Amino acid sequence: MKQTTNTILMIRPVGFRMNEQTAVNNYYQKVLDNVLPATVNAKAQEEFDNYVEKLRSYGVNVVVVSDTTDSDTPDSIFPNNWISFHQDGTVALYPMFAENRRLERREDILETLEEKGFVIDNVVDYTSAEGENVFLEGTGSLLLDRVNKKAYCALSPRADEELFIEFCEDFEYTPVVFTANQTVNGERKAIYHTNVMMCLAETFSVICLASIDDKKERKNVLKHLKEDGKEVIDITEAQVNNFAGNMLQVKGKDDELFLVMSQAAYDSLTQEQINKIEKHCKIISSSLDVIEGCGGGSARCMMAEVFLPQS
């Protein structure tokens, strides 16, 4: 099994804006005052294009599919929430909290990958859970240690424990469950996605331990990371607010490893943290200010890793 892949699926936005349906429990979204929607989308496209170009310059294979104007999908730029791809040729489809995000699921995206020689043998579809208001938002909710077959999940309105356990049974992962919180107007509230406060790489993990309020849960997460030989690089809640948890390790040319993050995330890191990361791999950062501000997601959310076999 591989933990990292060289191929990433990304969706280029056509109607990007702040999604009012996700803002109810994504406390990272902001309204950009006095900015027209068309300006927001144009800026997001520019950030997206620069980001793709940067990844490709390091030898990352980026499959870009454009969003369509057929439906109102302001968050389509974050495909990792509705789909995941696995090495045995399985694709998983996930139930989404926001109704307008359900429209992001598109059959033709799978066809595009098949045209590029990727093999899809099986689709595991969890989307019927939406009918019961039960959600599990892909690799936003699930952090997969594909080598050690462990799945980490911070429970939230978008990550249901029972469905998470069902996923782990279907895909044969050991579940590591906890709750991660952030302070919103003086109150502790669940962080909407696990991948905002934690990143799992081959030999290390970037994680905001302070967000796991329950000491037993925190100890358990640490125990799993350490027994799998991962160096734990701790980040603060202020750094999480700058999307320093929302990173992804990818492979570039000649299987060289890179940790991908936004410029804001990089700028929030201390020199000591950067040194720790760079002992393991190089860093790629790209400015995503508008996407982060309006979308409340960052570099990791924009990449759906493709692990499918090739024909």
Short mmCIF file of C-alpha atoms in Angstrom, two decimals:
data_model
loop_
_atom_site.label_atom_id
_atom_site.label_comp_id
_atom_site.label_asym_id
_atom_site.label_seq_id
_atom_site.Cartn_x
_atom_site.Cartn_y
_atom_site.Cartn_z
CA MET A 1 0.00 0.00 0.00
CA LYS A 2 1.08 3.56 -0.68
CA GLN A 3 0.43 6.57 1.55
CA THR A 4 1.11 9.17 -1.13
CA THR A 5 0.24 9.48 -4.79
CA ASN A 6 1.56 11.38 -7.77
CA THR A 7 -1.92 11.94 -9.26
CA ILE A 8 -4.37 14.55 -7.98
CA LEU A 9 -7.88 15.39 -9.21
CA MET A 10 -8.80 19.09 -9.02
CA ILE A 11 -12.00 20.88 -10.04
CA ARG A 12 -11.65 24.35 -11.57
CA PRO A 13 -14.33 26.71 -10.22
CA VAL A 14 -16.88 28.52 -12.40
CA GLY A 15 -19.26 29.90 -9.77
CA PHE A 16 -17.10 30.06 -6.64
CA ARG A 17 -18.43 32.18 -3.77
CA MET A 18 -19.05 31.92 -0.06
CA ASN A 19 -21.50 29.02 0.39
CA GLU A 20 -24.17 30.13 2.86
CA GLN A 21 -25.22 26.48 3.38
CA THR A 22 -21.80 25.45 4.73
CA ALA A 23 -21.18 28.61 6.77
CA VAL A 24 -23.50 27.37 9.55
CA ASN A 25 -20.76 25.09 10.93
CA ASN A 26 -17.63 26.07 9.00
CA TYR A 27 -16.36 28.90 11.18
CA TYR A 28 -13.43 29.63 8.88
CA GLN A 29 -15.58 31.18 6.15
CA LYS A 30 -15.71 34.95 5.88
CA VAL A 31 -17.84 37.37 3.92
CA LEU A 32 -15.56 39.52 1.77
CA ASP A 33 -17.27 42.91 2.00
CA ASN A 34 -17.77 45.05 -1.11
CA VAL A 35 -16.45 42.37 -3.46
CA LEU A 36 -18.68 41.33 -6.36
CA PRO A 37 -19.31 37.57 -6.82
CA ALA A 38 -17.78 37.69 -10.31
CA THR A 39 -14.62 39.22 -8.84
CA VAL A 40 -14.47 36.52 -6.16
CA ASN A 41 -14.77 33.77 -8.78
CA ALA A 42 -12.18 35.37 -11.10
CA LYS A 43 -9.74 35.68 -8.19
CA ALA A 44 -10.41 32.07 -7.14
CA GLN A 45 -9.75 30.91 -10.73
CA GLU A 46 -6.47 32.81 -10.75
CA GLU A 47 -5.41 31.25 -7.44
CA PHE A 48 -6.50 27.83 -8.70
CA ASP A 49 -4.57 28.13 -11.99
CA ASN A 50 -1.39 29.32 -10.25
CA TYR A 51 -1.67 26.47 -7.76
CA VAL A 52 -2.09 23.82 -10.49
CA GLU A 53 0.82 25.28 -12.44
CA LYS A 54 3.01 25.19 -9.34
CA LEU A 55 2.14 21.54 -8.60
CA ARG A 56 2.82 20.54 -12.20
CA SER A 57 6.17 22.36 -12.16
CA TYR A 58 7.28 19.89 -9.45
CA GLY A 59 6.10 16.92 -11.51
CA VAL A 60 2.75 16.30 -9.79
CA ASN A 61 0.22 14.80 -12.24
CA VAL A 62 -2.84 17.07 -11.87
CA VAL A 63 -6.07 16.06 -13.62
CA VAL A 64 -8.15 19.23 -13.94
CA VAL A 65 -11.89 18.99 -14.63
CA SER A 66 -13.88 22.19 -14.95
CA ASP A 67 -17.01 22.71 -12.88
CA THR A 68 -20.18 23.21 -14.92
CA THR A 69 -22.65 26.08 -14.90
CA ASP A 70 -25.56 23.58 -14.91
CA SER A 71 -26.00 23.75 -11.16
CA ASP A 72 -25.17 26.06 -8.27
CA THR A 73 -22.03 24.47 -6.80
CA PRO A 74 -20.01 27.20 -5.06
CA ASP A 75 -17.78 24.65 -3.27
CA SER A 76 -17.00 22.33 -6.20
CA ILE A 77 -13.34 23.35 -5.82
CA PHE A 78 -13.20 20.94 -2.81
CA PRO A 79 -13.80 17.49 -4.42
CA ASN A 80 -12.11 15.49 -1.65
CA ASN A 81 -15.32 15.73 0.38
CA TRP A 82 -17.55 13.75 -1.96
CA ILE A 83 -15.18 11.15 -3.41
CA SER A 84 -12.14 9.05 -2.54
CA PHE A 85 -10.08 6.71 -4.71
CA HIS A 86 -8.42 3.51 -3.52
CA GLN A 87 -5.60 1.29 -4.73
CA ASP A 88 -7.80 -1.76 -5.32
CA GLY A 89 -9.86 0.15 -7.91
CA THR A 90 -12.63 1.12 -5.47
CA VAL A 91 -14.24 4.55 -5.46
CA ALA A 92 -16.21 5.76 -2.43
CA LEU A 93 -18.99 8.37 -2.65
CA TYR A 94 -19.92 10.28 0.49
CA PRO A 95 -23.00 11.94 2.00
CA MET A 96 -22.69 15.73 2.18
CA PHE A 97 -24.09 18.06 4.81
CA ALA A 98 -24.96 20.99 2.50
CA GLU A 99 -27.66 20.25 -0.05
CA ASN A 100 -26.01 22.29 -2.79
CA ARG A 101 -22.77 20.33 -2.30
CA ARG A 102 -24.56 17.09 -3.25
CA LEU A 103 -24.78 18.46 -6.79
CA GLU A 104 -20.98 18.27 -7.05
CA ARG A 105 -21.10 14.49 -7.53
CA ARG A 106 -20.67 13.87 -11.24
CA GLU A 107 -20.52 10.58 -13.11
CA ASP A 108 -18.52 12.20 -15.94
CA ILE A 109 -15.59 12.85 -13.59
CA LEU A 110 -15.18 9.08 -13.18
CA GLU A 111 -15.39 8.72 -16.97
CA THR A 112 -12.62 11.31 -17.39
CA LEU A 113 -10.35 9.29 -15.10
CA GLU A 114 -11.16 6.08 -16.97
CA GLU A 115 -10.33 7.80 -20.26
CA LYS A 116 -6.94 8.62 -18.74
CA GLY A 117 -6.33 4.92 -18.11
CA PHE A 118 -7.38 4.62 -14.47
CA VAL A 119 -9.30 1.47 -13.56
CA ILE A 120 -12.50 1.67 -11.52
CA ASP A 121 -13.73 -1.77 -10.47
CA ASN A 122 -16.18 -0.95 -7.74
CA VAL A 123 -18.15 2.00 -6.32
CA VAL A 124 -19.12 2.04 -2.64
CA ASP A 125 -21.91 4.56 -2.25
CA TYR A 126 -22.77 5.98 1.19
CA THR A 127 -24.86 8.85 -0.14
CA SER A 128 -28.24 7.38 0.85
CA ALA A 129 -27.33 8.37 4.44
CA GLU A 130 -28.23 11.95 3.44
CA GLY A 131 -31.88 10.86 3.65
CA GLU A 132 -31.34 10.31 7.38
CA ASN A 133 -29.30 13.50 7.85
CA VAL A 134 -26.16 11.44 8.45
CA PHE A 135 -22.93 12.72 6.91
CA LEU A 136 -19.32 11.71 6.38
CA GLU A 137 -17.48 14.11 4.13
CA GLY A 138 -14.79 12.07 2.44
CA THR A 139 -11.14 12.70 3.20
CA GLY A 140 -12.20 15.93 4.87
CA SER A 141 -13.69 13.81 7.65
CA LEU A 142 -11.45 10.74 7.26
CA LEU A 143 -7.70 10.90 7.53
CA LEU A 144 -6.45 7.65 6.07
CA ASP A 145 -3.20 6.04 7.07
CA ARG A 146 -3.29 3.73 4.07
CA VAL A 147 -0.12 1.84 5.00
CA ASN A 148 -1.03 1.07 8.62
CA LYS A 149 -4.75 0.75 7.76
CA LYS A 150 -5.92 3.28 10.32
CA ALA A 151 -8.53 5.99 9.84
CA TYR A 152 -8.60 9.09 12.03
CA CYS A 153 -11.87 10.96 12.40
CA ALA A 154 -12.83 14.05 14.41
CA LEU A 155 -16.57 13.77 14.96
CA SER A 156 -18.70 16.76 13.97
CA PRO A 157 -22.07 17.53 12.37
CA ARG A 158 -20.36 16.42 9.15
CA ALA A 159 -18.73 13.24 10.46
CA ASP A 160 -21.06 10.65 11.92
CA GLU A 161 -19.48 8.01 14.16
CA GLU A 162 -21.64 5.05 13.07
CA LEU A 163 -21.08 5.76 9.38
CA PHE A 164 -17.37 6.21 10.03
CA ILE A 165 -17.25 2.78 11.69
CA GLU A 166 -19.15 1.32 8.73
CA PHE A 167 -16.57 2.82 6.35
CA CYS A 168 -13.76 1.29 8.44
CA GLU A 169 -15.41 -2.13 8.30
CA ASP A 170 -15.94 -1.90 4.52
CA PHE A 171 -12.39 -0.76 3.80
CA GLU A 172 -10.71 -2.68 6.64
CA TYR A 173 -9.32 0.28 8.58
CA THR A 174 -8.89 0.52 12.35
CA PRO A 175 -10.95 3.51 13.55
CA VAL A 176 -9.33 6.24 15.69
CA VAL A 177 -12.19 8.46 16.87
CA PHE A 178 -11.95 11.76 18.73
CA THR A 179 -13.47 15.25 18.91
CA ALA A 180 -11.54 18.35 17.89
CA ASN A 181 -12.76 21.79 18.90
CA GLN A 182 -12.06 25.41 18.17
CA THR A 183 -13.01 28.51 20.10
CA VAL A 184 -15.83 30.47 18.43
CA ASN A 185 -16.96 33.61 20.28
CA GLY A 186 -15.67 32.18 23.55
CA GLU A 187 -17.34 28.76 23.07
CA ARG A 188 -15.71 25.43 22.18
CA LYS A 189 -17.32 24.10 18.99
CA ALA A 190 -16.51 21.05 16.85
CA ILE A 191 -14.07 21.67 13.98
CA TYR A 192 -16.04 20.79 10.86
CA HIS A 193 -13.38 18.61 9.17
CA THR A 194 -10.56 16.49 10.56
CA ASN A 195 -8.22 17.60 7.78
CA VAL A 196 -8.32 21.19 9.04
CA MET A 197 -6.53 20.30 12.28
CA MET A 198 -4.47 17.30 11.18
CA CYS A 199 -2.34 16.11 8.28
CA LEU A 200 -0.93 12.61 7.91
CA ALA A 201 2.24 12.07 5.89
CA GLU A 202 4.46 9.01 5.36
CA THR A 203 6.82 9.64 8.29
CA PHE A 204 5.20 12.47 10.23
CA SER A 205 1.93 14.10 11.22
CA VAL A 206 1.09 17.79 11.60
CA ILE A 207 -1.62 18.10 14.24
CA CYS A 208 -3.19 20.62 16.61
CA LEU A 209 -3.17 18.60 19.83
CA ALA A 210 -4.70 21.51 21.79
CA SER A 211 -7.90 21.13 19.74
CA ILE A 212 -8.49 17.66 21.25
CA ASP A 213 -9.91 18.76 24.60
CA ASP A 214 -10.40 15.27 26.02
CA LYS A 215 -7.04 14.14 27.44
CA LYS A 216 -7.78 10.44 26.96
CA GLU A 217 -8.64 10.98 23.30
CA ARG A 218 -5.54 13.10 22.77
CA LYS A 219 -3.36 10.44 24.36
CA ASN A 220 -4.94 7.76 22.17
CA VAL A 221 -4.32 9.71 18.94
CA LEU A 222 -0.69 10.27 19.98
CA LYS A 223 -0.27 6.60 20.85
CA HIS A 224 -1.41 5.55 17.35
CA LEU A 225 0.82 8.07 15.58
CA LYS A 226 3.85 7.14 17.64
CA GLU A 227 3.42 3.38 17.36
CA ASP A 228 3.41 3.85 13.58
CA GLY A 229 6.69 5.73 13.81
CA LYS A 230 5.38 9.16 12.82
CA GLU A 231 7.08 12.29 14.11
CA VAL A 232 4.39 14.51 15.65
CA ILE A 233 4.66 18.19 14.68
CA ASP A 234 2.29 20.12 16.93
CA ILE A 235 0.60 23.32 15.70
CA THR A 236 -1.44 25.93 17.59
CA GLU A 237 -5.07 26.89 17.19
CA ALA A 238 -3.98 30.23 15.69
CA GLN A 239 -2.03 28.27 13.06
CA VAL A 240 -5.09 26.09 12.37
CA ASN A 241 -6.98 29.34 11.70
CA ASN A 242 -4.37 30.00 9.00
CA PHE A 243 -4.98 26.49 7.56
CA ALA A 244 -1.66 25.08 8.77
CA GLY A 245 -3.41 21.76 9.44
CA ASN A 246 -4.81 21.60 5.91
CA MET A 247 -1.79 20.14 4.13
CA LEU A 248 -1.21 17.12 1.92
CA GLN A 249 1.89 15.13 1.08
CA VAL A 250 2.18 14.30 -2.62
CA LYS A 251 4.73 12.78 -4.98
CA GLY A 252 6.37 14.81 -7.73
CA LYS A 253 8.91 13.88 -10.37
CA ASP A 254 10.94 10.72 -9.62
CA ASP A 255 8.68 10.03 -6.61
CA GLU A 256 10.11 12.98 -4.69
CA LEU A 257 7.90 13.82 -1.68
CA PHE A 258 6.45 17.29 -1.12
CA LEU A 259 4.16 18.75 1.54
CA VAL A 260 1.62 21.06 -0.10
CA MET A 261 0.06 23.97 1.79
CA SER A 262 -1.20 27.51 1.26
CA GLN A 263 1.00 30.57 1.59
CA ALA A 264 -0.99 31.66 4.67
CA ALA A 265 -0.33 28.27 6.28
CA TYR A 266 3.38 28.49 5.47
CA ASP A 267 3.64 32.06 6.79
CA SER A 268 2.04 31.01 10.09
CA LEU A 269 4.64 28.30 10.78
CA THR A 270 7.65 28.90 13.01
CA GLN A 271 11.14 28.30 11.66
CA GLU A 272 11.41 25.31 13.99
CA GLN A 273 8.25 23.73 12.54
CA ILE A 274 9.46 24.37 8.98
CA ASN A 275 12.80 22.73 9.81
CA LYS A 276 11.02 19.69 11.24
CA ILE A 277 8.90 19.29 8.10
CA GLU A 278 11.87 19.81 5.79
CA LYS A 279 13.73 16.95 7.46
CA HIS A 280 11.05 14.74 5.84
CA CYS A 281 10.29 16.49 2.55
CA LYS A 282 10.29 19.80 0.69
CA ILE A 283 7.41 22.26 0.98
CA ILE A 284 5.27 23.65 -1.86
CA SER A 285 3.13 26.68 -0.94
CA SER A 286 0.75 28.75 -3.04
CA SER A 287 -1.40 31.78 -2.26
CA LEU A 288 -5.07 30.82 -1.75
CA ASP A 289 -6.35 33.85 0.18
CA VAL A 290 -9.73 34.27 -1.56
CA ILE A 291 -10.42 30.54 -1.68
CA GLU A 292 -9.60 30.22 2.03
CA GLY A 293 -11.58 33.32 2.98
CA CYS A 294 -14.79 32.53 1.11
CA GLY A 295 -14.56 28.75 1.01
CA GLY A 296 -13.25 28.09 4.49
CA GLY A 297 -11.02 25.38 3.01
CA SER A 298 -7.48 25.35 1.74
CA ALA A 299 -4.77 23.45 -0.17
CA ARG A 300 -5.65 19.98 1.12
CA CYS A 301 -9.39 20.32 0.47
CA MET A 302 -8.75 21.16 -3.18
CA MET A 303 -6.96 17.88 -3.94
CA ALA A 304 -8.63 14.50 -4.32
CA GLU A 305 -5.84 11.91 -4.35
CA VAL A 306 -6.08 9.32 -7.11
CA PHE A 307 -4.75 5.92 -5.98
CA LEU A 308 -6.58 3.89 -8.66
CA PRO A 309 -4.59 1.28 -10.62
CA GLN A 310 -3.79 2.07 -14.24
CA SER A 311 -4.56 -0.19 -17.18
#
